[in-house]
Amino acid sequence: MTTMNRRDYLRTTAAAGALAWLYSFPFSRKALGKPARKPNVVFIIADDMGWNDVGYHNSAIQTPNIDRLAQTGVRLSNHYATPTCTPTRMGIFTGRYPSRFGVTGPDYGQLIPDNTLTLADAFASCGYHTAITGKWHMGSPPEWTPRRYGFESSYGYFHGQIDPYTHHYKNGEASWHRNDKLVDEEGHATDLITDEAVRVISEERDKPFFLYVAYSVPHFPLDEPDEWTSEYKDVKNRSRRWFEASLTHMDAGIGRIIEALDHKGIRDDTVVIFISDNGGQKSWHSDTQYHGRYADKPHDQLGDNTPLRGWKGEVYEGGIRVPALIHWNGNLEPGESVVPMHVVDWMPLLGAIAGFEEQSGMNWDGMNLWPYFLEGKENCPERTFYWYTGKMTAFRKGDWKLVHTSEGGPDELYNLKEDPNEQNNLAATQPLRVTELQTLLTEVQKADRPKIGETK
């Protein structure tokens, strides 16, 4: 299928769900007595931000704008991503576990099947302008790029990581683009990504927008100007100083995004979401990548996931439980949601906000949690979640979590309510529970498929 044929097909199948929503918003605002209207959505995602790398988690890192959103919005304190970047983004944009598409780690090529409707497709089918600024990493150029998958405008970089100034991938390949065509631009990636977000918000248009803002930081390689590192003169480790400065730099960009909403007069009509794509990474160093620019700049201390166990790439809580919030000025009661949530839930939740309903054959793994943690509805069904990296597997049911390693080690069992930091392996004393979760894990894995073009 060509890009246009695919979009026409997907939008046709979505039309029935969208037509019913043309004139009204489906969720109640009774308490505030405000008129119903279709909201804009700004989805902001940081790259490799650990659990303790945000100010509102009592960190020393200065993130005043994120903190303000957390204080006046809903903090999602039990929010899960996947252990690495591509799978998390696949989960957000398909509503399905990434292993359903054979994606278990950072990946390239064609990752999203042509008959898969994405979150951007869903918004577009409901009358939204759709835009991405920042990291893509859900397919390779020139074919498998954002505009093929529902975005009207695209800007940023295609690969998994880039030098913040040259905007090149680690092997020297060009990555920076506008509307899926490579371009050369000067400036720090954080500023350029923010500039584009402000531009999209400031444009005059007669329809709402879905804006996906995918920052490159605090993913390595890090290189921050004095304007931001000067805030952390007392941080002795150089790479941690860059890391913390990069987050304050990003936070200032988020502040500019909020200011743009205020300036346009649409703050109250915009849902703002912020998450990290996975837990923090421990360290990184290379003598050759990025033309050797970082050979003498080892990143020996990066993220901070304390008190959670583990790092990016692992299925322990430190690798998958991330800072997250949702904010809708004047429309959501500030507070905290402890309802377990997975990135696959964003597709049905945001689809519902747009007025899109799941179509036959989509087989979403996520669920629309809006009635439970945003409107105060009680008795959310017991959640089950699944993670697979190729080397590690985890399955959660309620408070219980099973961890399995493909290297043949014994399964581990944790009660996350009593032991959120996974210090007490209960597998030996709870064999029936282990067997139950193993059986459920085997069943959920049956829907996994190989990557496009590959066979099992």
Short mmCIF file of C-alpha atoms in Angstrom, two decimals:
data_model
loop_
_atom_site.label_atom_id
_atom_site.label_comp_id
_atom_site.label_asym_id
_atom_site.label_seq_id
_atom_site.Cartn_x
_atom_site.Cartn_y
_atom_site.Cartn_z
CA MET A 1 0.00 0.00 0.00
CA THR A 2 1.12 3.54 -0.65
CA THR A 3 0.93 6.10 2.12
CA MET A 4 -2.15 7.79 0.67
CA ASN A 5 -4.03 4.52 0.10
CA ARG A 6 -3.31 3.38 3.62
CA ARG A 7 -4.52 6.65 5.12
CA ASP A 8 -7.68 6.66 3.00
CA TYR A 9 -8.42 3.11 4.08
CA LEU A 10 -7.81 3.77 7.76
CA ARG A 11 -9.79 6.98 7.82
CA THR A 12 -12.70 5.28 6.08
CA THR A 13 -12.80 2.51 8.68
CA ALA A 14 -12.63 5.10 11.45
CA ALA A 15 -15.32 7.39 10.06
CA ALA A 16 -18.24 5.69 11.75
CA GLY A 17 -16.72 6.23 15.17
CA ALA A 18 -15.79 9.82 14.41
CA LEU A 19 -19.10 11.09 12.99
CA ALA A 20 -20.94 10.68 16.26
CA TRP A 21 -18.54 13.10 17.89
CA LEU A 22 -18.54 16.06 15.52
CA TYR A 23 -20.45 18.42 17.81
CA SER A 24 -19.92 17.35 21.40
CA PHE A 25 -17.30 16.11 23.83
CA PRO A 26 -18.11 12.76 25.48
CA PHE A 27 -16.85 13.42 29.00
CA SER A 28 -18.66 15.31 31.71
CA ARG A 29 -17.48 18.62 33.17
CA LYS A 30 -20.49 19.01 35.42
CA ALA A 31 -18.52 20.17 38.43
CA LEU A 32 -17.07 23.09 36.52
CA GLY A 33 -20.15 23.94 34.49
CA LYS A 34 -18.12 24.61 31.34
CA PRO A 35 -19.35 24.11 27.79
CA ALA A 36 -18.29 20.94 26.03
CA ARG A 37 -15.71 21.22 23.24
CA LYS A 38 -13.06 19.07 21.64
CA PRO A 39 -9.67 19.52 23.39
CA ASN A 40 -6.22 19.79 21.90
CA VAL A 41 -3.70 17.20 23.10
CA VAL A 42 0.01 17.81 23.72
CA PHE A 43 1.89 14.58 24.50
CA ILE A 44 5.43 15.21 25.81
CA ILE A 45 7.90 12.37 26.26
CA ALA A 46 11.41 12.50 27.71
CA ASP A 47 14.09 10.01 26.69
CA ASP A 48 15.69 7.95 29.51
CA MET A 49 14.43 10.02 32.45
CA GLY A 50 14.66 7.94 35.62
CA TRP A 51 12.18 7.75 38.46
CA ASN A 52 14.20 10.11 40.66
CA ASP A 53 15.15 12.48 37.85
CA VAL A 54 12.24 14.88 38.32
CA GLY A 55 11.79 17.56 40.96
CA TYR A 56 8.39 16.46 42.23
CA HIS A 57 9.88 13.11 43.26
CA ASN A 58 12.06 15.02 45.75
CA SER A 59 14.99 15.13 43.36
CA ALA A 60 17.62 17.86 43.41
CA ILE A 61 17.04 18.38 39.69
CA GLN A 62 15.29 21.65 38.87
CA THR A 63 12.13 20.92 36.86
CA PRO A 64 9.77 23.69 38.00
CA ASN A 65 7.46 23.55 34.97
CA ILE A 66 6.98 19.79 35.14
CA ASP A 67 6.52 20.08 38.90
CA ARG A 68 3.82 22.72 38.43
CA LEU A 69 1.98 20.47 35.98
CA ALA A 70 2.23 17.63 38.50
CA GLN A 71 0.96 19.78 41.37
CA THR A 72 -2.02 21.08 39.41
CA GLY A 73 -2.71 17.91 37.42
CA VAL A 74 -2.98 14.17 38.05
CA ARG A 75 0.28 12.43 38.98
CA LEU A 76 0.30 8.89 37.60
CA SER A 77 2.39 7.22 40.28
CA ASN A 78 1.91 3.68 38.97
CA HIS A 79 2.61 4.32 35.29
CA TYR A 80 4.59 1.78 33.26
CA ALA A 81 6.54 2.06 30.04
CA THR A 82 8.68 -0.64 28.43
CA PRO A 83 12.43 -1.01 29.14
CA THR A 84 13.56 0.77 25.92
CA CYS A 85 12.52 3.49 23.52
CA THR A 86 11.12 1.93 20.33
CA PRO A 87 8.84 -0.54 22.18
CA THR A 88 7.39 2.22 24.38
CA ARG A 89 6.60 4.39 21.36
CA MET A 90 5.06 1.42 19.56
CA GLY A 91 2.88 0.77 22.60
CA ILE A 92 1.69 4.39 22.74
CA PHE A 93 0.86 4.56 19.05
CA THR A 94 -0.78 1.15 18.58
CA GLY A 95 -2.38 0.33 21.95
CA ARG A 96 -0.66 -3.04 21.76
CA TYR A 97 2.34 -4.64 23.37
CA PRO A 98 5.28 -4.06 21.00
CA SER A 99 6.10 -7.78 20.92
CA ARG A 100 2.82 -8.19 19.01
CA PHE A 101 4.83 -6.71 16.11
CA GLY A 102 8.07 -8.52 16.90
CA VAL A 103 9.56 -5.35 18.40
CA THR A 104 11.40 -6.09 21.65
CA GLY A 105 14.09 -3.40 21.71
CA PRO A 106 15.45 -0.43 19.75
CA ASP A 107 14.70 -1.26 16.13
CA TYR A 108 14.62 -0.05 12.52
CA GLY A 109 13.09 -0.95 9.17
CA GLN A 110 9.33 -1.29 8.82
CA LEU A 111 7.93 -1.83 12.29
CA ILE A 112 4.25 -0.81 11.98
CA PRO A 113 2.20 -3.00 9.61
CA ASP A 114 0.37 -1.08 6.90
CA ASN A 115 -3.04 -2.22 8.18
CA THR A 116 -2.38 -0.90 11.70
CA LEU A 117 -4.15 2.29 12.67
CA THR A 118 -1.91 4.51 14.79
CA LEU A 119 -2.80 7.06 17.43
CA ALA A 120 -1.99 9.82 14.94
CA ASP A 121 -4.33 8.17 12.41
CA ALA A 122 -7.07 8.06 15.02
CA PHE A 123 -6.73 11.77 15.80
CA ALA A 124 -6.60 12.66 12.09
CA SER A 125 -9.75 10.62 11.43
CA CYS A 126 -11.54 12.66 14.10
CA GLY A 127 -10.71 15.99 12.53
CA TYR A 128 -7.43 16.83 14.29
CA HIS A 129 -4.29 18.40 12.88
CA THR A 130 -1.47 16.00 13.78
CA ALA A 131 2.16 17.02 14.30
CA ILE A 132 5.35 15.47 15.66
CA THR A 133 8.47 17.31 16.78
CA GLY A 134 11.49 15.36 17.98
CA LYS A 135 12.31 11.67 18.04
CA TRP A 136 10.52 9.21 15.74
CA HIS A 137 12.30 5.79 16.05
CA MET A 138 9.34 3.73 14.84
CA GLY A 139 10.67 3.04 11.36
CA SER A 140 13.47 3.93 8.98
CA PRO A 141 13.64 6.58 6.28
CA PRO A 142 12.72 7.14 3.58
CA GLU A 143 9.72 4.81 3.60
CA TRP A 144 8.78 4.25 7.24
CA THR A 145 8.56 7.80 8.53
CA PRO A 146 5.98 9.87 10.49
CA ARG A 147 3.87 11.17 7.62
CA ARG A 148 3.24 7.61 6.50
CA TYR A 149 1.64 6.89 9.87
CA GLY A 150 -0.86 9.68 10.38
CA PHE A 151 1.17 12.86 10.98
CA GLU A 152 0.37 15.85 8.78
CA SER A 153 3.57 17.63 9.76
CA SER A 154 6.80 16.12 11.01
CA TYR A 155 10.02 17.59 12.32
CA GLY A 156 12.98 16.30 14.30
CA TYR A 157 15.06 13.17 13.88
CA PHE A 158 14.41 9.65 12.67
CA HIS A 159 16.92 7.64 14.71
CA GLY A 160 17.12 6.47 18.30
CA GLN A 161 19.68 9.03 19.41
CA ILE A 162 21.57 11.96 17.93
CA ASP A 163 24.35 14.37 18.75
CA PRO A 164 22.52 17.42 20.16
CA TYR A 165 24.41 19.84 17.88
CA THR A 166 25.30 17.94 14.68
CA HIS A 167 21.96 16.08 14.78
CA HIS A 168 23.69 12.99 13.35
CA TYR A 169 23.12 9.40 14.41
CA LYS A 170 25.93 7.55 16.17
CA ASN A 171 27.28 6.17 12.87
CA GLY A 172 27.42 9.64 11.34
CA GLU A 173 24.21 9.25 9.34
CA ALA A 174 22.08 12.37 8.87
CA SER A 175 18.78 12.24 10.74
CA TRP A 176 17.29 15.74 11.08
CA HIS A 177 14.26 16.35 8.90
CA ARG A 178 11.20 18.44 8.15
CA ASN A 179 8.15 16.67 6.75
CA ASP A 180 10.22 13.50 6.39
CA LYS A 181 12.85 15.18 4.16
CA LEU A 182 16.39 15.60 5.51
CA VAL A 183 17.43 19.17 6.33
CA ASP A 184 20.47 20.86 7.90
CA GLU A 185 19.82 23.24 10.79
CA GLU A 186 21.92 24.81 13.49
CA GLY A 187 21.09 24.75 17.17
CA HIS A 188 20.70 22.50 20.17
CA ALA A 189 18.14 19.73 19.59
CA THR A 190 16.20 20.65 22.75
CA ASP A 191 15.70 24.22 21.53
CA LEU A 192 14.80 23.20 17.99
CA ILE A 193 12.24 20.64 19.18
CA THR A 194 10.67 23.25 21.46
CA ASP A 195 10.68 25.92 18.73
CA GLU A 196 8.69 23.62 16.47
CA ALA A 197 6.19 22.80 19.21
CA VAL A 198 5.61 26.52 19.80
CA ARG A 199 5.21 27.06 16.05
CA VAL A 200 2.57 24.33 15.76
CA ILE A 201 0.63 25.70 18.73
CA SER A 202 0.80 29.27 17.43
CA GLU A 203 -0.50 28.49 13.95
CA GLU A 204 -4.00 29.62 13.07
CA ARG A 205 -6.28 26.72 12.21
CA ASP A 206 -9.96 25.87 12.43
CA LYS A 207 -9.55 22.48 14.07
CA PRO A 208 -7.96 21.06 17.23
CA PHE A 209 -4.48 19.58 17.19
CA PHE A 210 -2.60 16.55 18.46
CA LEU A 211 1.03 17.51 19.08
CA TYR A 212 3.58 14.81 19.97
CA VAL A 213 6.74 16.33 21.49
CA ALA A 214 9.53 13.75 21.80
CA TYR A 215 12.64 15.24 23.39
CA SER A 216 16.11 13.78 22.82
CA VAL A 217 17.27 14.29 26.41
CA PRO A 218 18.46 13.06 28.81
CA HIS A 219 19.54 10.27 26.42
CA PHE A 220 23.26 10.21 25.66
CA PRO A 221 25.28 11.83 24.14
CA LEU A 222 24.87 14.92 26.30
CA ASP A 223 26.36 18.32 25.60
CA GLU A 224 24.79 21.25 27.42
CA PRO A 225 25.74 24.94 27.23
CA ASP A 226 26.93 26.88 30.27
CA GLU A 227 23.51 28.47 30.59
CA TRP A 228 22.26 25.16 31.97
CA THR A 229 25.32 23.48 33.47
CA SER A 230 25.95 26.57 35.60
CA GLU A 231 22.89 25.61 37.61
CA TYR A 232 24.75 22.49 38.79
CA LYS A 233 28.24 23.71 39.67
CA ASP A 234 28.17 21.68 42.88
CA VAL A 235 27.58 18.38 41.04
CA LYS A 236 31.08 16.87 40.92
CA ASN A 237 30.51 14.16 38.33
CA ARG A 238 30.65 15.78 34.89
CA SER A 239 28.29 13.45 33.08
CA ARG A 240 25.70 13.65 35.86
CA ARG A 241 26.03 17.45 35.68
CA TRP A 242 25.24 17.30 31.95
CA PHE A 243 22.37 14.92 32.65
CA GLU A 244 20.75 17.17 35.25
CA ALA A 245 21.35 20.28 33.12
CA SER A 246 19.72 18.61 30.12
CA LEU A 247 16.54 18.01 32.13
CA THR A 248 16.38 21.60 33.35
CA HIS A 249 16.92 22.71 29.74
CA MET A 250 14.06 20.45 28.61
CA ASP A 251 11.87 21.70 31.46
CA ALA A 252 12.40 25.28 30.29
CA GLY A 253 11.23 24.15 26.85
CA ILE A 254 8.10 22.67 28.39
CA GLY A 255 7.58 26.03 30.10
CA ARG A 256 7.70 27.69 26.67
CA ILE A 257 5.11 25.23 25.38
CA ILE A 258 2.76 26.09 28.25
CA GLU A 259 3.37 29.81 27.65
CA ALA A 260 2.44 29.32 23.99
CA LEU A 261 -0.84 27.71 25.03
CA ASP A 262 -1.52 30.62 27.38
CA HIS A 263 -0.62 33.19 24.73
CA LYS A 264 -2.99 31.52 22.25
CA GLY A 265 -5.72 31.44 24.90
CA ILE A 266 -6.17 27.68 24.64
CA ARG A 267 -4.65 26.44 27.89
CA ASP A 268 -8.02 25.37 29.28
CA ASP A 269 -8.81 23.57 26.03
CA THR A 270 -5.62 21.49 25.96
CA VAL A 271 -4.80 18.17 27.62
CA VAL A 272 -1.08 17.99 28.44
CA ILE A 273 0.61 14.64 29.12
CA PHE A 274 4.18 14.09 30.25
CA ILE A 275 5.98 10.75 30.60
CA SER A 276 9.42 9.19 30.25
CA ASP A 277 9.89 6.41 27.69
CA ASN A 278 11.75 4.12 30.12
CA GLY A 279 13.85 4.23 33.25
CA GLY A 280 17.23 5.88 33.49
CA GLN A 281 20.35 4.39 31.92
CA LYS A 282 23.32 3.69 34.19
CA SER A 283 26.20 4.83 31.94
CA TRP A 284 27.59 5.02 28.39
CA HIS A 285 30.92 5.48 26.65
CA SER A 286 32.25 5.11 23.12
CA ASP A 287 35.57 6.00 21.51
CA THR A 288 34.21 5.85 17.95
CA GLN A 289 30.54 6.78 17.82
CA TYR A 290 29.52 10.32 16.83
CA HIS A 291 32.84 10.76 14.98
CA GLY A 292 34.66 10.19 18.28
CA ARG A 293 33.40 13.47 19.74
CA TYR A 294 32.78 11.86 23.13
CA ALA A 295 35.85 9.67 23.42
CA ASP A 296 37.22 11.90 26.17
CA LYS A 297 33.82 12.64 27.67
CA PRO A 298 32.66 9.39 29.31
CA HIS A 299 29.07 9.37 30.47
CA ASP A 300 29.84 7.30 33.54
CA GLN A 301 26.87 8.46 35.60
CA LEU A 302 23.52 9.11 33.96
CA GLY A 303 20.04 8.32 35.31
CA ASP A 304 18.75 7.85 38.85
CA ASN A 305 15.96 5.32 39.41
CA THR A 306 16.16 5.19 43.20
CA PRO A 307 14.55 3.74 45.19
CA LEU A 308 13.43 1.40 42.41
CA ARG A 309 15.51 -1.59 41.36
CA GLY A 310 17.17 -1.86 37.95
CA TRP A 311 18.01 0.18 34.87
CA LYS A 312 16.89 0.88 31.34
CA GLY A 313 16.75 -2.39 29.41
CA GLU A 314 15.57 -4.39 32.42
CA VAL A 315 12.04 -5.39 33.42
CA TYR A 316 12.57 -4.55 37.08
CA GLU A 317 10.65 -1.49 38.26
CA GLY A 318 13.57 0.89 37.72
CA GLY A 319 13.55 0.08 34.01
CA ILE A 320 9.81 0.34 33.40
CA ARG A 321 8.09 2.47 36.07
CA VAL A 322 8.45 6.11 35.06
CA PRO A 323 7.42 9.65 36.00
CA ALA A 324 4.10 10.50 34.36
CA LEU A 325 1.25 12.98 34.64
CA ILE A 326 -1.82 14.26 32.84
CA HIS A 327 -2.96 17.86 33.13
CA TRP A 328 -6.07 19.65 31.89
CA ASN A 329 -6.21 23.12 33.33
CA GLY A 330 -9.49 23.73 35.13
CA ASN A 331 -10.92 20.37 34.09
CA LEU A 332 -9.10 17.76 36.15
CA GLU A 333 -8.97 17.78 39.93
CA PRO A 334 -5.33 17.87 41.08
CA GLY A 335 -4.18 14.74 42.83
CA GLU A 336 -2.52 11.37 42.44
CA SER A 337 -3.68 8.21 40.71
CA VAL A 338 -2.31 4.91 41.98
CA VAL A 339 -4.22 2.88 39.39
CA PRO A 340 -1.68 0.76 37.48
CA MET A 341 -1.33 2.04 33.92
CA HIS A 342 0.72 0.96 30.91
CA VAL A 343 1.70 2.95 27.82
CA VAL A 344 -0.64 0.73 25.78
CA ASP A 345 -3.51 2.43 27.64
CA TRP A 346 -2.84 5.81 25.98
CA MET A 347 -4.24 4.70 22.60
CA PRO A 348 -7.73 3.82 23.90
CA LEU A 349 -7.75 6.70 26.41
CA LEU A 350 -6.72 9.42 23.97
CA GLY A 351 -8.76 7.81 21.22
CA ALA A 352 -11.79 8.22 23.45
CA ILE A 353 -10.92 11.89 24.05
CA ALA A 354 -10.75 12.40 20.27
CA GLY A 355 -14.02 10.55 19.76
CA PHE A 356 -12.51 7.45 18.21
CA GLU A 357 -13.74 3.98 19.10
CA GLU A 358 -11.83 0.73 18.72
CA GLN A 359 -12.59 -1.00 15.43
CA SER A 360 -12.77 -4.72 14.78
CA GLY A 361 -9.37 -6.34 14.47
CA MET A 362 -7.39 -3.71 16.38
CA ASN A 363 -7.01 -6.01 19.39
CA TRP A 364 -5.83 -3.34 21.78
CA ASP A 365 -4.01 -4.61 24.86
CA GLY A 366 -4.70 -1.31 26.65
CA MET A 367 -7.91 0.01 28.13
CA ASN A 368 -9.52 3.43 28.49
CA LEU A 369 -8.80 4.43 32.09
CA TRP A 370 -10.46 7.83 31.88
CA PRO A 371 -13.52 6.87 33.96
CA TYR A 372 -11.34 5.40 36.71
CA PHE A 373 -8.51 7.75 37.48
CA LEU A 374 -9.74 10.95 35.87
CA GLU A 375 -13.37 11.02 36.93
CA GLY A 376 -12.99 9.27 40.27
CA LYS A 377 -14.81 6.07 39.34
CA GLU A 378 -13.96 3.28 41.75
CA ASN A 379 -13.38 -0.45 41.39
CA CYS A 380 -11.04 -0.46 38.43
CA PRO A 381 -10.67 -4.04 37.17
CA GLU A 382 -7.53 -5.87 38.21
CA ARG A 383 -4.85 -5.09 35.63
CA THR A 384 -2.47 -7.51 33.95
CA PHE A 385 0.67 -6.27 32.14
CA TYR A 386 3.31 -7.98 30.04
CA TRP A 387 6.88 -7.04 29.07
CA TYR A 388 9.32 -8.90 26.81
CA THR A 389 12.81 -7.72 25.80
CA GLY A 390 14.18 -10.86 24.18
CA LYS A 391 16.33 -11.44 27.26
CA MET A 392 13.90 -10.74 30.09
CA THR A 393 10.16 -11.21 30.56
CA ALA A 394 7.81 -9.88 33.20
CA PHE A 395 4.13 -10.39 33.88
CA ARG A 396 2.10 -8.47 36.44
CA LYS A 397 -1.33 -9.40 37.74
CA GLY A 398 -2.70 -7.13 40.45
CA ASP A 399 0.05 -6.68 43.02
CA TRP A 400 2.02 -9.74 41.90
CA LYS A 401 4.86 -9.64 39.40
CA LEU A 402 6.75 -12.52 37.81
CA VAL A 403 10.23 -11.91 36.36
CA HIS A 404 11.82 -14.44 34.01
CA THR A 405 15.26 -14.38 32.36
CA SER A 406 15.92 -16.24 29.12
CA GLU A 407 19.37 -17.24 30.36
CA GLY A 408 17.71 -20.03 32.31
CA GLY A 409 17.75 -18.58 35.79
CA PRO A 410 14.92 -19.31 38.21
CA ASP A 411 11.75 -17.23 38.02
CA GLU A 412 11.39 -14.41 40.53
CA LEU A 413 8.15 -13.36 42.24
CA TYR A 414 7.45 -10.03 43.95
CA ASN A 415 4.50 -8.49 45.74
CA LEU A 416 4.68 -4.89 44.56
CA LYS A 417 2.25 -3.58 47.15
CA GLU A 418 4.42 -4.77 50.02
CA ASP A 419 7.76 -4.68 48.20
CA PRO A 420 7.72 -2.02 45.44
CA ASN A 421 11.50 -2.05 45.20
CA GLU A 422 11.64 -5.80 44.51
CA GLN A 423 13.99 -6.81 47.32
CA ASN A 424 12.20 -9.96 48.50
CA ASN A 425 11.87 -12.80 45.98
CA LEU A 426 8.90 -14.92 47.09
CA ALA A 427 9.10 -17.58 44.36
CA ALA A 428 10.29 -20.30 46.74
CA THR A 429 7.45 -19.73 49.21
CA GLN A 430 4.70 -19.10 46.64
CA PRO A 431 5.04 -21.92 44.06
CA LEU A 432 1.32 -21.95 43.20
CA ARG A 433 1.37 -18.24 42.53
CA VAL A 434 4.41 -18.68 40.28
CA THR A 435 2.63 -21.43 38.34
CA GLU A 436 -0.49 -19.29 37.94
CA LEU A 437 1.47 -16.35 36.53
CA GLN A 438 3.55 -18.61 34.29
CA THR A 439 0.33 -20.02 32.82
CA LEU A 440 -1.11 -16.55 32.23
CA LEU A 441 2.19 -15.40 30.71
CA THR A 442 2.21 -18.32 28.27
CA GLU A 443 -1.32 -17.45 27.21
CA VAL A 444 -0.65 -13.75 26.62
CA GLN A 445 2.49 -14.54 24.61
CA LYS A 446 0.42 -16.45 22.04
CA ALA A 447 -0.56 -13.17 20.37
CA ASP A 448 3.09 -12.15 19.77
CA ARG A 449 4.28 -12.14 16.17
CA PRO A 450 7.68 -11.88 14.44
CA LYS A 451 8.89 -8.58 13.05
CA ILE A 452 7.71 -7.76 9.52
CA GLY A 453 9.74 -9.78 7.06
CA GLU A 454 10.94 -12.25 9.67
CA THR A 455 9.71 -15.69 10.68
CA LYS A 456 9.79 -17.46 14.01
#
